Coordinates of C-alpha atoms in Angstrom, one line a residue:
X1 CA 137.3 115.1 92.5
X2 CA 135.0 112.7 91.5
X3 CA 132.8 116.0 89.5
X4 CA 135.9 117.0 87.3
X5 CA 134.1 114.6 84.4
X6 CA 130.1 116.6 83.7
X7 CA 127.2 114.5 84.4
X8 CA 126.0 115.4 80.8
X9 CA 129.2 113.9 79.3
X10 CA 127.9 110.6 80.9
X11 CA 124.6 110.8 79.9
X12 CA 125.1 111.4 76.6
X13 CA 127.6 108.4 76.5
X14 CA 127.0 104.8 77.4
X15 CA 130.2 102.7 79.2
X16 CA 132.4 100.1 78.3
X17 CA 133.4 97.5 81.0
X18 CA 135.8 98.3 83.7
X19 CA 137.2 97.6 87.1
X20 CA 138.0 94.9 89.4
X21 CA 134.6 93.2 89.1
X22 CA 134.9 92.4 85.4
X23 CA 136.0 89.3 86.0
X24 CA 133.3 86.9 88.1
X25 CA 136.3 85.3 89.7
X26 CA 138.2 88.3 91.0
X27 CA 134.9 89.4 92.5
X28 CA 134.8 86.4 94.7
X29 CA 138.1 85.9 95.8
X30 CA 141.0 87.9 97.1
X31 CA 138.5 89.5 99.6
X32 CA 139.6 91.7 103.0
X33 CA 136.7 92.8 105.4
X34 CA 137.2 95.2 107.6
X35 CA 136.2 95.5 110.8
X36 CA 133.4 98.0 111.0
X37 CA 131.4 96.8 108.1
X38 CA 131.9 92.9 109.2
X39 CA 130.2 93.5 112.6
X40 CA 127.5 95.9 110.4
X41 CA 126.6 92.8 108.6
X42 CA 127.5 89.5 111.1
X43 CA 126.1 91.0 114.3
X44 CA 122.6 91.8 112.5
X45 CA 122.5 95.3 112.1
X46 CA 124.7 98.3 112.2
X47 CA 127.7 98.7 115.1
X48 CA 126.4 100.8 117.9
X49 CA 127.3 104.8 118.2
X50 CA 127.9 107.5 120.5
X51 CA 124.4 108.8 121.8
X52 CA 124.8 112.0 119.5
X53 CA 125.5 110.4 116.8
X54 CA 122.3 108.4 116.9
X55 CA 120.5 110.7 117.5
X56 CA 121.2 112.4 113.9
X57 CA 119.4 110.8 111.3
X58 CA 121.5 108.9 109.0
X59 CA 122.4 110.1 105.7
X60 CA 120.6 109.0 103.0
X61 CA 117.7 107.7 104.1
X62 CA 115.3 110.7 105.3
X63 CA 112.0 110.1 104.6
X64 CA 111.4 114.1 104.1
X65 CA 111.9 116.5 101.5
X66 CA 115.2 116.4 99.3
X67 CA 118.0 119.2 101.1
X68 CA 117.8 122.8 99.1
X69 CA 121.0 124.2 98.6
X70 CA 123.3 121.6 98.9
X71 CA 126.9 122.5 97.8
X72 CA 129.1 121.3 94.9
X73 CA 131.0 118.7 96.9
X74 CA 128.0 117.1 98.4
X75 CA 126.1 116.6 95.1
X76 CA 129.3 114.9 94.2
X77 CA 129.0 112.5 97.0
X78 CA 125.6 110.9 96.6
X79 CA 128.1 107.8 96.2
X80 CA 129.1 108.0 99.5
X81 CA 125.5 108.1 101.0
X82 CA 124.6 105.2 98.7
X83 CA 127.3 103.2 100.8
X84 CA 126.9 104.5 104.0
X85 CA 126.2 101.3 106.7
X86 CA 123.0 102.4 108.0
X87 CA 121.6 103.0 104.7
X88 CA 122.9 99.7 103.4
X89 CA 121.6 97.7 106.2
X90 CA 118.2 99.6 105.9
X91 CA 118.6 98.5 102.1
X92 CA 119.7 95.0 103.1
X93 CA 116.6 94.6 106.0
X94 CA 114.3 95.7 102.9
X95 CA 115.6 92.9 100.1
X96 CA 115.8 90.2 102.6
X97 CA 112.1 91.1 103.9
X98 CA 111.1 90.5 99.9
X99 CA 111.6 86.9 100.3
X100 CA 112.5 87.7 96.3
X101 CA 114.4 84.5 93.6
X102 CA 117.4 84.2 93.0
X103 CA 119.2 86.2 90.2
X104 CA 121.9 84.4 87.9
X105 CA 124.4 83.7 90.3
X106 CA 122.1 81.6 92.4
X107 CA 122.8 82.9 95.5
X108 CA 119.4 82.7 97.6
X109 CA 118.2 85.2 100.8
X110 CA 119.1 82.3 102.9
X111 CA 122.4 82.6 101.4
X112 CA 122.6 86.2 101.2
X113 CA 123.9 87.3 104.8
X114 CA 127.0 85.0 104.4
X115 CA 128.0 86.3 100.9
X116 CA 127.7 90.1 102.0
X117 CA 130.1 89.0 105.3
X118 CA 133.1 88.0 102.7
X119 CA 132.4 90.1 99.8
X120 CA 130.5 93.1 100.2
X121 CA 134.5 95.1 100.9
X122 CA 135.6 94.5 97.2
X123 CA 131.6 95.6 96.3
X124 CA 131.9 98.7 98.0
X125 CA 135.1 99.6 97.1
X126 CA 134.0 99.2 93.0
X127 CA 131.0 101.2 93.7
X128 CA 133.0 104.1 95.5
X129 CA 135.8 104.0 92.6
X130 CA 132.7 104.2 89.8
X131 CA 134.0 100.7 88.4
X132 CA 131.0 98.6 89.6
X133 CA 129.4 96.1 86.9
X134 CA 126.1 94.6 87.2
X135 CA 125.2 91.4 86.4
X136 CA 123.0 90.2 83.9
X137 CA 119.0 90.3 85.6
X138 CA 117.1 86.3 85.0
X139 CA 114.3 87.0 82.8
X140 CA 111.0 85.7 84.0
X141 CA 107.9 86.0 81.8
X142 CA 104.5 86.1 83.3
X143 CA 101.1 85.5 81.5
X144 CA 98.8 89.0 81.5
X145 CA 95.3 88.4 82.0
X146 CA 94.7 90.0 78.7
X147 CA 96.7 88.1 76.6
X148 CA 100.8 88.5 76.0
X149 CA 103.0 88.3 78.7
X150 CA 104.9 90.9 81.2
X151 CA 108.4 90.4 81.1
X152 CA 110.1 90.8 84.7
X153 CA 114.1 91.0 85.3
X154 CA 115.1 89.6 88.2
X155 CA 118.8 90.7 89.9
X156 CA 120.7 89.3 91.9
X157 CA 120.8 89.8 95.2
X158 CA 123.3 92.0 95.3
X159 CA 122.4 94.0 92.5
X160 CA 119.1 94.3 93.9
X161 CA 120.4 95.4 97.3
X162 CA 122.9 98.8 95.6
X163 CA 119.4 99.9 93.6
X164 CA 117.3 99.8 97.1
X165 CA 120.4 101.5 98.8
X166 CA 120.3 104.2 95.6
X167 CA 115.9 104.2 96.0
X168 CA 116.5 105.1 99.7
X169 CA 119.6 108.1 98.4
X170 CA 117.3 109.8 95.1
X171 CA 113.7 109.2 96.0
X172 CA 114.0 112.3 98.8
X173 CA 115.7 114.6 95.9
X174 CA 113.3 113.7 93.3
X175 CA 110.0 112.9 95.3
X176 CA 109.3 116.9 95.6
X177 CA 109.7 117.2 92.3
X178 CA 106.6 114.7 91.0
X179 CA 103.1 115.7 90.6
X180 CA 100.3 115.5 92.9
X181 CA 98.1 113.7 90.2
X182 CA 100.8 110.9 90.4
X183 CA 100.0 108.1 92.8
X184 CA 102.0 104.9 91.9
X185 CA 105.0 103.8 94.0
X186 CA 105.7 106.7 96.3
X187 CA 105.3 107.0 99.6
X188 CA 101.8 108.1 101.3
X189 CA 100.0 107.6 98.3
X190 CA 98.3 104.5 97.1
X191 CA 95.9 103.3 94.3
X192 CA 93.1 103.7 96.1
X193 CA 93.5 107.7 96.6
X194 CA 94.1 107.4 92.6
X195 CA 90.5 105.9 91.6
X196 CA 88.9 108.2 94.3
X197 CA 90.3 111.2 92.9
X198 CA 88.8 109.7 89.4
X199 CA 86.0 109.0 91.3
X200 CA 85.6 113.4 92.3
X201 CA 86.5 114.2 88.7
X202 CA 83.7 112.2 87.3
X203 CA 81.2 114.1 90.3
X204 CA 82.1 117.1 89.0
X205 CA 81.0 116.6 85.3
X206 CA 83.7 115.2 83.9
X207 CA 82.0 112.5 82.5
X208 CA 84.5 111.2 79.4
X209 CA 87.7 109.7 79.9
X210 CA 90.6 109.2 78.0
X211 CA 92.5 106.0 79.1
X212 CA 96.0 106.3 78.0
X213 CA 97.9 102.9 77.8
X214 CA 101.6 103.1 76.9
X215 CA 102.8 100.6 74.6
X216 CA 105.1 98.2 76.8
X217 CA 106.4 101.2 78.6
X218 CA 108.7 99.1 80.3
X219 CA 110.9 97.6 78.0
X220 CA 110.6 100.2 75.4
X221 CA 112.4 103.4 78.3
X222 CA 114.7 105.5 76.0
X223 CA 117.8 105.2 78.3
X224 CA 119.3 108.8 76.9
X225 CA 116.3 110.6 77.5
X226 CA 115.6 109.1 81.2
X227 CA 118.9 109.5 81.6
X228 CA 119.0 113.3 81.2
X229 CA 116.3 114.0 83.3
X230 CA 118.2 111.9 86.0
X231 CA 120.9 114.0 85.9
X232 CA 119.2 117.0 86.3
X233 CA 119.0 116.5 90.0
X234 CA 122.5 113.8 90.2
X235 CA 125.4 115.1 89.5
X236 CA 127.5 112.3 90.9
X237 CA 129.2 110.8 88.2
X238 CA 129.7 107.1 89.8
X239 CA 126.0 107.1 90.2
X240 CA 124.9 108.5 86.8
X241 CA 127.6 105.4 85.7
X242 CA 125.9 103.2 88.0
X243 CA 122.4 103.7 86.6
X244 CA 123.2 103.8 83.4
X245 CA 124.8 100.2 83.8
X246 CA 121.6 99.2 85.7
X247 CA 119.8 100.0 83.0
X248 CA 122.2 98.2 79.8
X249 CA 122.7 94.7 82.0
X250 CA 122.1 92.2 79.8
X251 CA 119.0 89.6 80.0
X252 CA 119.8 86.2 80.4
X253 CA 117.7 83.3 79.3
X254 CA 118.2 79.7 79.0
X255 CA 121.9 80.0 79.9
X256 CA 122.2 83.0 76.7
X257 CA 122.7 86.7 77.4
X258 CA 120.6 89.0 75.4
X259 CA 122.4 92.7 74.9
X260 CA 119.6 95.8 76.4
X261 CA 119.8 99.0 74.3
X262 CA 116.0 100.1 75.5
X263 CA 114.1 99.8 78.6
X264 CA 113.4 99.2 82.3
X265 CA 112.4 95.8 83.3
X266 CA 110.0 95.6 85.8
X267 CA 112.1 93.2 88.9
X268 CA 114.5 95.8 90.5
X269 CA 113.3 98.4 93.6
X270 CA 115.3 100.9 91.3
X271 CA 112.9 100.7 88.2
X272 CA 109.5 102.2 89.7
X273 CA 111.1 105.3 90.9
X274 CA 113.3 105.5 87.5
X275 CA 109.5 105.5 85.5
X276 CA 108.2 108.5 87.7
X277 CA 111.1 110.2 87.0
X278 CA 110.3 109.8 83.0
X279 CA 106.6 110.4 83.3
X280 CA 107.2 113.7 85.6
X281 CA 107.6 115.4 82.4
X282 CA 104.2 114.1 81.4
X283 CA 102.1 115.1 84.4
X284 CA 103.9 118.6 83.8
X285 CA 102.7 118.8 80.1
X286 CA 99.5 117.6 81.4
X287 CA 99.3 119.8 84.5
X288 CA 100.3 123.1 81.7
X289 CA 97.1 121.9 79.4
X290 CA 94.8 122.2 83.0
X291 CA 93.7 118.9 82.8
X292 CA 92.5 116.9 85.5
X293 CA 94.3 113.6 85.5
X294 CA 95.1 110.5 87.5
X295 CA 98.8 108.5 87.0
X296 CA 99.7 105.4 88.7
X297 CA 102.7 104.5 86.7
X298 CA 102.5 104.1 83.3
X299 CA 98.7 103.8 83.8
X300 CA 96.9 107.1 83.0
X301 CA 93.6 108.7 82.6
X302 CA 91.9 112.2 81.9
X303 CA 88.8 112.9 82.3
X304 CA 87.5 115.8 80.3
X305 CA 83.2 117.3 79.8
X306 CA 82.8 115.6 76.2
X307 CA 84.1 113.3 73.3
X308 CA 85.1 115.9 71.2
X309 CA 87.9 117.3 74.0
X310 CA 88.8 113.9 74.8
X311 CA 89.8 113.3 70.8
X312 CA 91.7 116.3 71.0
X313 CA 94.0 115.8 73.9
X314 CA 94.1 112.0 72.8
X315 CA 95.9 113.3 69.6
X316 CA 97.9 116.1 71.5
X317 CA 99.3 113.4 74.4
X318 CA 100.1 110.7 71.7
X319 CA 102.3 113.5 70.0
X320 CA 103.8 114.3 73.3
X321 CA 104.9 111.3 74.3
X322 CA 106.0 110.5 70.5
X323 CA 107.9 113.2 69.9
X324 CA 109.4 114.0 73.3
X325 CA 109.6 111.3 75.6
X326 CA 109.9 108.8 72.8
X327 CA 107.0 106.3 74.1
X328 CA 104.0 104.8 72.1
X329 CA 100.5 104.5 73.2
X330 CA 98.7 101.4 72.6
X331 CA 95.9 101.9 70.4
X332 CA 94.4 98.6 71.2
X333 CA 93.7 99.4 74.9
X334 CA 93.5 103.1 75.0
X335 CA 90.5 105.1 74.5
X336 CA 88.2 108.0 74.7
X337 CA 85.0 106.7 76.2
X338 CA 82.6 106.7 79.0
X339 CA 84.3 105.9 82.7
X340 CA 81.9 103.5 83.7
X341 CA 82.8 101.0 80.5
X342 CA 86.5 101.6 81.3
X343 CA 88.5 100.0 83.9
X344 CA 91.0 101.9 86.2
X345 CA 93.7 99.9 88.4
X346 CA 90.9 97.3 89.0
X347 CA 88.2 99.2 89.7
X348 CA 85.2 100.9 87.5
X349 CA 82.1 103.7 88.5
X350 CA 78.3 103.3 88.2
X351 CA 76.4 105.5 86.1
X352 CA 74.6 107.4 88.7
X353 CA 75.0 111.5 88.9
X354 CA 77.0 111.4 91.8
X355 CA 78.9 108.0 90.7
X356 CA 80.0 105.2 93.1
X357 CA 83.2 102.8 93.0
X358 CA 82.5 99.2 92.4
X359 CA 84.8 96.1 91.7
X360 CA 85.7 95.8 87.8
X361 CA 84.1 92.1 86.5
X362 CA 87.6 91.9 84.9
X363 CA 89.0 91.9 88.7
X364 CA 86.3 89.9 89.9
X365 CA 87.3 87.3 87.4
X366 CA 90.6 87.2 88.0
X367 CA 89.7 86.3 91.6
X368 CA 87.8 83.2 91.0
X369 CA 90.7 81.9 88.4
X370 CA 93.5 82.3 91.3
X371 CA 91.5 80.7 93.3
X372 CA 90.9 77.8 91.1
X373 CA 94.5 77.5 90.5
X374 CA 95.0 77.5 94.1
X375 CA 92.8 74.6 95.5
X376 CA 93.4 72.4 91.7
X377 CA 96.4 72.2 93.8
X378 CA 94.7 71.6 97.1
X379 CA 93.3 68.1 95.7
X380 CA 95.4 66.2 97.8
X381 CA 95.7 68.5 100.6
X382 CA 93.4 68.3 103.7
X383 CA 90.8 71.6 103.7
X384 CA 93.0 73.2 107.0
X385 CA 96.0 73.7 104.7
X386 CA 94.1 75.0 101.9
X387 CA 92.4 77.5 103.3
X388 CA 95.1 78.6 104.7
X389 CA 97.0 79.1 101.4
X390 CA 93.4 80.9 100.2
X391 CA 93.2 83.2 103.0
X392 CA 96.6 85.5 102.5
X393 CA 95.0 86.2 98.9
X394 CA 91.5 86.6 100.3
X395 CA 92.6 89.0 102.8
X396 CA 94.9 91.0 100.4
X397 CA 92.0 91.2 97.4
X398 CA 89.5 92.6 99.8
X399 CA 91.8 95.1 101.6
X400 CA 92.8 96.3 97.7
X401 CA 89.0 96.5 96.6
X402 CA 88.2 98.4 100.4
X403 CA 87.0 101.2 98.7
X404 CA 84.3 99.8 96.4
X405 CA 80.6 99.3 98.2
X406 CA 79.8 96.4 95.9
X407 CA 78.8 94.1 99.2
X408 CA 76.1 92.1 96.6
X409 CA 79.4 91.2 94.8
X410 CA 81.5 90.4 97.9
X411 CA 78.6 88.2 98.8
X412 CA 78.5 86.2 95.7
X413 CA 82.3 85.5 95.9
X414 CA 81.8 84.1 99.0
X415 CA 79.1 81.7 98.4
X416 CA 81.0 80.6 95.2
X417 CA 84.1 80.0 97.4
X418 CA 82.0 78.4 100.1
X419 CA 80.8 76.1 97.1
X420 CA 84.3 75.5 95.6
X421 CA 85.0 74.2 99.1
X422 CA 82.3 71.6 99.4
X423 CA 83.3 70.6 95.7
X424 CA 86.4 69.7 97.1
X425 CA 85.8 68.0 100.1
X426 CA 83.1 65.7 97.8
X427 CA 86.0 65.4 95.3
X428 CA 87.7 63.8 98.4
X429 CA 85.9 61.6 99.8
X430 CA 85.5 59.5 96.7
X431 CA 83.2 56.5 96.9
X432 CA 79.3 56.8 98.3
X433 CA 80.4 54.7 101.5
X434 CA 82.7 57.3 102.1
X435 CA 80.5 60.4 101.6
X436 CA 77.7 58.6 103.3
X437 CA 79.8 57.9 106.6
X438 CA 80.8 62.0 106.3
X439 CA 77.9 63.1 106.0
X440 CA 76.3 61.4 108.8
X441 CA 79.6 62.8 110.7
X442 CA 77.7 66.2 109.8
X443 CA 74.8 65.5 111.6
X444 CA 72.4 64.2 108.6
X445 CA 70.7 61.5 109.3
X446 CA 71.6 57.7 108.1
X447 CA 68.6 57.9 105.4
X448 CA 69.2 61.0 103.6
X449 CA 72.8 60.5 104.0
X450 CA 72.8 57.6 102.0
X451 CA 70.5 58.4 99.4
X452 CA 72.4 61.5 98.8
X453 CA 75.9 59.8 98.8
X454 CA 74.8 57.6 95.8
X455 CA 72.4 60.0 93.4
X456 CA 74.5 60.0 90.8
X457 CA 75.1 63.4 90.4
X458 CA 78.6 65.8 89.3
X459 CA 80.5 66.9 92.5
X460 CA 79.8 71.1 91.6
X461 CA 75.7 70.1 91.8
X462 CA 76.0 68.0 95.2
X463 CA 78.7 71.2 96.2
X464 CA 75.2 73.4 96.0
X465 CA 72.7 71.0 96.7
X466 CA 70.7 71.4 100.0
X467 CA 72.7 67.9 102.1
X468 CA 76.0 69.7 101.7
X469 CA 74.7 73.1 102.8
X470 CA 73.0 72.0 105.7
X471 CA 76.2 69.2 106.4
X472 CA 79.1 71.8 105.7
X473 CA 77.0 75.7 106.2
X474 CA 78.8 79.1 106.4
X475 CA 79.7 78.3 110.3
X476 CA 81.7 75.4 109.7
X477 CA 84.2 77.4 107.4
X478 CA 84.3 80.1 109.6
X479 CA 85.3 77.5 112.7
X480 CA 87.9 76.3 110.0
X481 CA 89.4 79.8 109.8
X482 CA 88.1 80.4 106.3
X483 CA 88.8 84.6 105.9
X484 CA 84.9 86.3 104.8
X485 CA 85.3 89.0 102.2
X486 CA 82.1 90.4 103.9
X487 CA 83.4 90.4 107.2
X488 CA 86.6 91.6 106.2
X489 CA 85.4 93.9 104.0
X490 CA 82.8 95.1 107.1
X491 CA 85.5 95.8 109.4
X492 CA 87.7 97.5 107.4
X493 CA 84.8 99.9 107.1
X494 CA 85.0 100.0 110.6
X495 CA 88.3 100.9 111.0
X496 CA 88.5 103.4 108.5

């Protein structure tokens, strides 16, 4: 029995390397498929079954609540379910759909199906025996707006695929368990239910906020303590091993391998659902105090009647999470303070009695810098193909920000982006013959054609002078395909 060793025993301790895949060679060689699990993977999906059997929902990958009462054997055979072929092809349809890097192997998606065919047998028999190693994630550092960087881990590809297969296993045990004031990565629930809810508190008088920040919350995870409240709901040993090797994988950079003793790294599908399982304990202490809080992730905010209570529970959370969950918050971006000069997941509230969401200047900021980025790379593109890089982001801001009625702003953006547009083209066309001849194409006459082609002025003035509005106006975009945040914003009103 795979329970004889207690889950405790293994969180308490941290593994030394074992098993067949220690060595990178003997991982990739030597390999038998059988037959079932090569026709899972070759023929695109799983092999077919008996009309009972699929019927019955697979094992593992329930959407619904986790099972009550299961019995000793079955908690030890989460490893099993992890494995199981219609969870790992649900798991395998989920990581190539990410379109995601490569990790340090260099094995791509496009790559991916062929490697599984000849060794996902020797993988599967490691993970079932306990003796699975990860390999080291591909560290990537991204710029923050706000200075510093975020530091993401990247797996490989198979890596990535065993933590999706364990996400689909333990998020239905441990999704009852979280709050209902936590709305980051779990199913149903989205950030914009989370600023709404802020948005009720702050209706009902609960006009000060505190803003908790935690200090790189990420890479500073205390692995013994997450690990504990892990295994108070997995008692499979092989996983509990598994995890915990998830979580010590080294990080490699520049071809060097840097050892982990702390911390989640944001990359994996296994690390959101690994942070709500640490921050439960949070919410609860938060929840016992009766406070009225919003969570999405590590971001957090209460919302309390005056300054005073907001100090005091700012002191009592930072000694919390101090003591206990053995996380700092970061004094340099938390707060006590009015809601409407704080920002929350991209969004802020008026002032009004009864306040009303609007887009955050931060956000709306952010916006126009993508987009400059976008189209300084558009310069030698034709207008077609850079709108159509623009409009997947367009489309995606404006269904995020949905919620806000800030149409004034909306309208702005899309003047300015109208603008950016006409900058380019301008940009373009280069000499005044040239600009002359288009504009004339644009139905101006030869005269003013002319004599705007060659006055002398920067292409962002001649981008909002009168000739190019009435040459290039809003319907020439819009016969372009160019994607309106109004009238996308407008009929997602509609729709909801």
């Amino acid at each position: 029995m795979h329970c004889q060793k207690s889950a405790e025993a293994v969180v308490a301790t941290k593994d030394r390397g074992e098993g067949p895949n220690d060595d990178t060679e003997s991982r990739t060689t030597d390999l038998v498929f059988d037959r079932d699990d090569r026709s899972a993977v070759s023929s695109g999906g799983p092999a077919e079954v008996s009309e009972p059997a699929a019927r019955e929902p697979a094992r593992g990958v329930e959407v619904g609540t986790a099972t009550v009462g299961r019995t000793k054997s079955e908690d030890c055979a989460a490893m099993e379910r992890v494995v199981e072929r219609a969870n790992v092809w649900l798991a395998y349809q989920r990581v190539v759909g990410n379109k995601g890097a490569a990790g340090v192997d260099g094995v791509t998606v496009a790559e991916f199906k062929d490697w599984l065919v000849v060794h996902w047998p020797s993988v599967k028999k490691a993970l079932l025996e306990g003796r699975y190693l990860p390999r080291p994630v591909r560290r990537v550092d991204l710029p923050k707006p706000s200075g510093g960087v975020r530091t993401l881990g990247i797996p490989t590809l198979v890596d990535r695929l065993i933590q999706q297969a364990l996400h689909q296993v333990l998020s239905p045990r441990f999704e009852p368990t979280f709050s209902s004031h936590s709305y980051g990565f779990r199913p149903g629930r989205s950030a914009g239910q989370a600023v709404k809810q802020a948005q009720a508190y702050i209706g009902d008088g609960k006009r000060w906020v505190v803003d908790l920040d935690l200090e790189k919350f990420f890479d500073r995870v205390n692995h013994d303590v997450l690990m504990l409240r892990v295994s108070r709901r997995v008692h499979d040993v092989r996983v509990l091993k598994l995890i915990r090797r998830f979580l010590e994988a080294g990080m490699m950079q520049d071809g060097l391998v840097t050892a982990r003793t702390e911390g989640t790294p944001q990359g994996g599908p296994l690390s959101p659902l690994l942070s709500n399982i640490l921050l439960t304990d949070l919410d609860r202490e938060l929840e016992r105090r009766g406070l009225a809080f919003c969570r999405y992730a590590d971001d957090c905010n209460v919302y309390v009647r005056s300054r005073v209570a907001g100090e005091r529970v700012m002191h009592g959370i930072r000694t919390y999470l101090e003591e206990v969950l053995h996380l700092r918050i970061n004094p340099a971006k938390s707060a006590v303070a009015r809601p409407w000069s704080r920002v929350f997941l991209g969004y802020s509230v008026t002032t009004h009695r009864h306040p009303r969401l609007r887009i955050a200047a931060a956000s709306v900021q952010r916006l126009r810098q993508r987009i400059r980025d976008q189209m300084r790379r558009g310069r030698g593109r034709s207008l077609a193909h850079t709108i159509e890089d623009l409009n997947p982001l367009l489309r995606g801001w404006m269904n995020y920000f949905q919620h806000a009625p800030s149409l004034r702003t909306i309208e702005v953006l899309d003047e300015w982006l109208r603008r950016r547009l006409r900058c380019l083209l301008w940009r373009q066309w280069k000499r005044p013959v040239t600009r002359a001849r288009y504009l004339r194409r644009c139905g101006l006459d030869a005269t003013r054609a002319w004599r705007s082609a060659a006055n002398g002025r920067g292409p962002w003035w001649n981008a909002g002078a009168s000739h190019m509005n009435a040459a290039l106006p809003t319907a020439f975009f819009t016969h372009m395909g160019l994607a309106s945040l109004v009238a996308t914003y407008r009929r997602l009103q509609c729709v909801r």
